[in-house]
Amino acid sequence: MANLKITLVRSLIGRPETERKTAQALGLKKLHHSVVRPDTPAVRGQIKKLAHLVKYEVVE
C-alpha cells in the first residue's frame, strides 16, 4: 500500500475551526511540517478538505 507525504504550505491563522481540527487530526502542526500517512479514503477526504492549504505526494 502506498503512503502519502502531506505538507502544510499555507498558514492556519484565520481559518475556520473545522479546518484547524482537520490539520491537527492529520498531525500537521507548523508551516512546512510534513507527515506520512497511509493512502486511505479517510486521509484523501481530509486532504480534499484542506486542498488549498496542503500539498501531497505519493511515497513508497
mmCIF file of N, CA and C in Angstrom:
data_model
loop_
_atom_site.group_PDB
_atom_site.id
_atom_site.type_symbol
_atom_site.label_atom_id
_atom_site.label_comp_id
_atom_site.label_asym_id
_atom_site.label_seq_id
_atom_site.Cartn_x
_atom_site.Cartn_y
_atom_site.Cartn_z
ATOM 1 N N MET A 1 0.843 -1.180 0.000
ATOM 2 C CA MET A 1 0.000 0.000 0.000
ATOM 3 C C MET A 1 0.888 1.244 0.000
ATOM 4 N N ALA A 2 0.495 2.206 -0.770
ATOM 5 C CA ALA A 2 1.262 3.451 -0.874
ATOM 6 C C ALA A 2 0.991 4.351 0.322
ATOM 7 N N ASN A 3 1.902 5.266 0.536
ATOM 8 C CA ASN A 3 1.746 6.276 1.573
ATOM 9 C C ASN A 3 1.717 7.647 0.925
ATOM 10 N N LEU A 4 1.193 8.621 1.659
ATOM 11 C CA LEU A 4 1.135 9.993 1.189
ATOM 12 C C LEU A 4 1.963 10.878 2.112
ATOM 13 N N LYS A 5 2.817 11.692 1.534
ATOM 14 C CA LYS A 5 3.563 12.688 2.298
ATOM 15 C C LYS A 5 2.789 13.997 2.168
ATOM 16 N N ILE A 6 2.287 14.504 3.289
ATOM 17 C CA ILE A 6 1.439 15.685 3.309
ATOM 18 C C ILE A 6 2.208 16.820 3.979
ATOM 19 N N THR A 7 2.242 17.987 3.335
ATOM 20 C CA THR A 7 2.977 19.142 3.842
ATOM 21 C C THR A 7 2.041 20.339 3.939
ATOM 22 N N LEU A 8 2.061 21.004 5.078
ATOM 23 C CA LEU A 8 1.279 22.226 5.279
ATOM 24 C C LEU A 8 2.037 23.391 4.648
ATOM 25 N N VAL A 9 1.451 24.011 3.620
ATOM 26 C CA VAL A 9 2.147 25.084 2.907
ATOM 27 C C VAL A 9 1.501 26.457 3.101
ATOM 28 N N ARG A 10 0.327 26.500 3.692
ATOM 29 C CA ARG A 10 -0.327 27.776 3.993
ATOM 30 C C ARG A 10 -0.703 27.782 5.466
ATOM 31 N N SER A 11 -0.730 28.959 6.054
ATOM 32 C CA SER A 11 -0.974 29.111 7.480
ATOM 33 C C SER A 11 -2.422 28.782 7.856
ATOM 34 N N LEU A 12 -2.603 28.344 9.082
ATOM 35 C CA LEU A 12 -3.932 28.061 9.617
ATOM 36 C C LEU A 12 -4.542 29.272 10.328
ATOM 37 N N ILE A 13 -3.802 30.374 10.407
ATOM 38 C CA ILE A 13 -4.300 31.577 11.076
ATOM 39 C C ILE A 13 -5.505 32.110 10.299
ATOM 40 N N GLY A 14 -6.582 32.350 11.007
ATOM 41 C CA GLY A 14 -7.788 32.895 10.398
ATOM 42 C C GLY A 14 -8.650 31.861 9.701
ATOM 43 N N ARG A 15 -8.270 30.603 9.755
ATOM 44 C CA ARG A 15 -9.051 29.542 9.123
ATOM 45 C C ARG A 15 -10.146 29.066 10.074
ATOM 46 N N PRO A 16 -11.229 28.523 9.530
ATOM 47 C CA PRO A 16 -12.299 28.007 10.388
ATOM 48 C C PRO A 16 -11.797 26.890 11.300
ATOM 49 N N GLU A 17 -12.460 26.742 12.414
ATOM 50 C CA GLU A 17 -12.087 25.729 13.415
ATOM 51 C C GLU A 17 -12.069 24.326 12.802
ATOM 52 N N THR A 18 -12.997 24.038 11.894
ATOM 53 C CA THR A 18 -13.036 22.695 11.292
ATOM 54 C C THR A 18 -11.770 22.406 10.501
ATOM 55 N N GLU A 19 -11.247 23.409 9.790
ATOM 56 C CA GLU A 19 -10.010 23.202 9.033
ATOM 57 C C GLU A 19 -8.827 23.022 9.973
ATOM 58 N N ARG A 20 -8.792 23.784 11.066
ATOM 59 C CA ARG A 20 -7.683 23.640 12.018
ATOM 60 C C ARG A 20 -7.721 22.268 12.690
ATOM 61 N N LYS A 21 -8.917 21.789 13.012
ATOM 62 C CA LYS A 21 -9.024 20.469 13.639
ATOM 63 C C LYS A 21 -8.673 19.351 12.665
ATOM 64 N N THR A 22 -9.000 19.530 11.396
ATOM 65 C CA THR A 22 -8.621 18.535 10.386
ATOM 66 C C THR A 22 -7.111 18.468 10.240
ATOM 67 N N ALA A 23 -6.460 19.627 10.212
ATOM 68 C CA ALA A 23 -4.988 19.660 10.133
ATOM 69 C C ALA A 23 -4.382 18.994 11.365
ATOM 70 N N GLN A 24 -4.973 19.246 12.522
ATOM 71 C CA GLN A 24 -4.484 18.636 13.761
ATOM 72 C C GLN A 24 -4.670 17.117 13.703
ATOM 73 N N ALA A 25 -5.779 16.655 13.154
ATOM 74 C CA ALA A 25 -6.032 15.217 13.044
ATOM 75 C C ALA A 25 -5.022 14.547 12.111
ATOM 76 N N LEU A 26 -4.576 15.276 11.097
ATOM 77 C CA LEU A 26 -3.548 14.739 10.205
ATOM 78 C C LEU A 26 -2.165 14.775 10.845
ATOM 79 N N GLY A 27 -2.007 15.552 11.899
ATOM 80 C CA GLY A 27 -0.720 15.653 12.581
ATOM 81 C C GLY A 27 0.113 16.827 12.112
ATOM 82 N N LEU A 28 -0.504 17.754 11.383
ATOM 83 C CA LEU A 28 0.216 18.928 10.884
ATOM 84 C C LEU A 28 0.184 20.016 11.945
ATOM 85 N N LYS A 29 1.367 20.507 12.331
ATOM 86 C CA LYS A 29 1.456 21.456 13.430
ATOM 87 C C LYS A 29 1.962 22.818 12.997
ATOM 88 N N LYS A 30 3.014 22.854 12.198
ATOM 89 C CA LYS A 30 3.641 24.112 11.811
ATOM 90 C C LYS A 30 3.689 24.220 10.291
ATOM 91 N N LEU A 31 3.919 25.417 9.828
ATOM 92 C CA LEU A 31 4.085 25.654 8.401
ATOM 93 C C LEU A 31 5.283 24.852 7.890
ATOM 94 N N HIS A 32 5.136 24.221 6.754
ATOM 95 C CA HIS A 32 6.151 23.385 6.102
ATOM 96 C C HIS A 32 6.461 22.108 6.889
ATOM 97 N N HIS A 33 5.581 21.735 7.805
ATOM 98 C CA HIS A 33 5.718 20.479 8.537
ATOM 99 C C HIS A 33 5.126 19.372 7.666
ATOM 100 N N SER A 34 5.802 18.243 7.585
ATOM 101 C CA SER A 34 5.345 17.126 6.761
ATOM 102 C C SER A 34 5.084 15.903 7.617
ATOM 103 N N VAL A 35 4.088 15.125 7.203
ATOM 104 C CA VAL A 35 3.778 13.852 7.840
ATOM 105 C C VAL A 35 3.549 12.823 6.747
ATOM 106 N N VAL A 36 3.732 11.572 7.076
ATOM 107 C CA VAL A 36 3.465 10.475 6.142
ATOM 108 C C VAL A 36 2.280 9.688 6.691
ATOM 109 N N ARG A 37 1.262 9.533 5.867
ATOM 110 C CA ARG A 37 0.045 8.832 6.255
ATOM 111 C C ARG A 37 -0.289 7.786 5.194
ATOM 112 N N PRO A 38 -0.980 6.718 5.577
ATOM 113 C CA PRO A 38 -1.384 5.718 4.578
ATOM 114 C C PRO A 38 -2.401 6.303 3.608
ATOM 115 N N ASP A 39 -2.391 5.792 2.391
ATOM 116 C CA ASP A 39 -3.309 6.271 1.352
ATOM 117 C C ASP A 39 -4.648 5.551 1.527
ATOM 118 N N THR A 40 -5.520 6.144 2.344
ATOM 119 C CA THR A 40 -6.851 5.593 2.590
ATOM 120 C C THR A 40 -7.896 6.622 2.177
ATOM 121 N N PRO A 41 -9.131 6.191 1.966
ATOM 122 C CA PRO A 41 -10.181 7.141 1.615
ATOM 123 C C PRO A 41 -10.381 8.231 2.676
ATOM 124 N N ALA A 42 -10.212 7.901 3.941
ATOM 125 C CA ALA A 42 -10.374 8.892 5.011
ATOM 126 C C ALA A 42 -9.311 9.981 4.915
ATOM 127 N N VAL A 43 -8.071 9.582 4.693
ATOM 128 C CA VAL A 43 -6.983 10.556 4.576
ATOM 129 C C VAL A 43 -7.165 11.382 3.307
ATOM 130 N N ARG A 44 -7.575 10.765 2.212
ATOM 131 C CA ARG A 44 -7.828 11.506 0.977
ATOM 132 C C ARG A 44 -8.917 12.558 1.183
ATOM 133 N N GLY A 45 -9.946 12.218 1.968
ATOM 134 C CA GLY A 45 -11.009 13.172 2.271
ATOM 135 C C GLY A 45 -10.507 14.351 3.088
ATOM 136 N N GLN A 46 -9.621 14.086 4.042
ATOM 137 C CA GLN A 46 -9.039 15.167 4.836
ATOM 138 C C GLN A 46 -8.175 16.068 3.965
ATOM 139 N N ILE A 47 -7.422 15.480 3.046
ATOM 140 C CA ILE A 47 -6.601 16.274 2.133
ATOM 141 C C ILE A 47 -7.501 17.130 1.241
ATOM 142 N N LYS A 48 -8.592 16.568 0.776
ATOM 143 C CA LYS A 48 -9.518 17.327 -0.075
ATOM 144 C C LYS A 48 -10.083 18.526 0.667
ATOM 145 N N LYS A 49 -10.363 18.355 1.954
ATOM 146 C CA LYS A 49 -10.896 19.454 2.760
ATOM 147 C C LYS A 49 -9.863 20.565 2.941
ATOM 148 N N LEU A 50 -8.585 20.200 2.943
ATOM 149 C CA LEU A 50 -7.500 21.167 3.140
ATOM 150 C C LEU A 50 -6.708 21.413 1.851
ATOM 151 N N ALA A 51 -7.310 21.159 0.709
ATOM 152 C CA ALA A 51 -6.585 21.217 -0.571
ATOM 153 C C ALA A 51 -5.914 22.564 -0.810
ATOM 154 N N HIS A 52 -6.487 23.646 -0.318
ATOM 155 C CA HIS A 52 -5.924 24.979 -0.522
ATOM 156 C C HIS A 52 -4.812 25.310 0.472
ATOM 157 N N LEU A 53 -4.560 24.407 1.437
ATOM 158 C CA LEU A 53 -3.556 24.655 2.471
ATOM 159 C C LEU A 53 -2.383 23.680 2.434
ATOM 160 N N VAL A 54 -2.556 22.546 1.777
ATOM 161 C CA VAL A 54 -1.530 21.498 1.810
ATOM 162 C C VAL A 54 -1.120 21.105 0.397
ATOM 163 N N LYS A 55 0.030 20.432 0.321
ATOM 164 C CA LYS A 55 0.422 19.736 -0.897
ATOM 165 C C LYS A 55 0.752 18.309 -0.471
ATOM 166 N N TYR A 56 0.604 17.376 -1.386
ATOM 167 C CA TYR A 56 0.889 15.987 -1.046
ATOM 168 C C TYR A 56 1.532 15.287 -2.226
ATOM 169 N N GLU A 57 2.229 14.205 -1.915
ATOM 170 C CA GLU A 57 2.845 13.381 -2.941
ATOM 171 C C GLU A 57 2.827 11.935 -2.473
ATOM 172 N N VAL A 58 2.815 11.036 -3.421
ATOM 173 C CA VAL A 58 2.812 9.608 -3.124
ATOM 174 C C VAL A 58 4.246 9.158 -2.893
ATOM 175 N N VAL A 59 4.461 8.444 -1.785
ATOM 176 C CA VAL A 59 5.777 7.874 -1.485
ATOM 177 C C VAL A 59 5.602 6.390 -1.225
ATOM 178 N N GLU A 60 6.630 5.644 -1.483
ATOM 179 C CA GLU A 60 6.577 4.190 -1.271
ATOM 180 C C GLU A 60 7.221 3.798 0.034
#
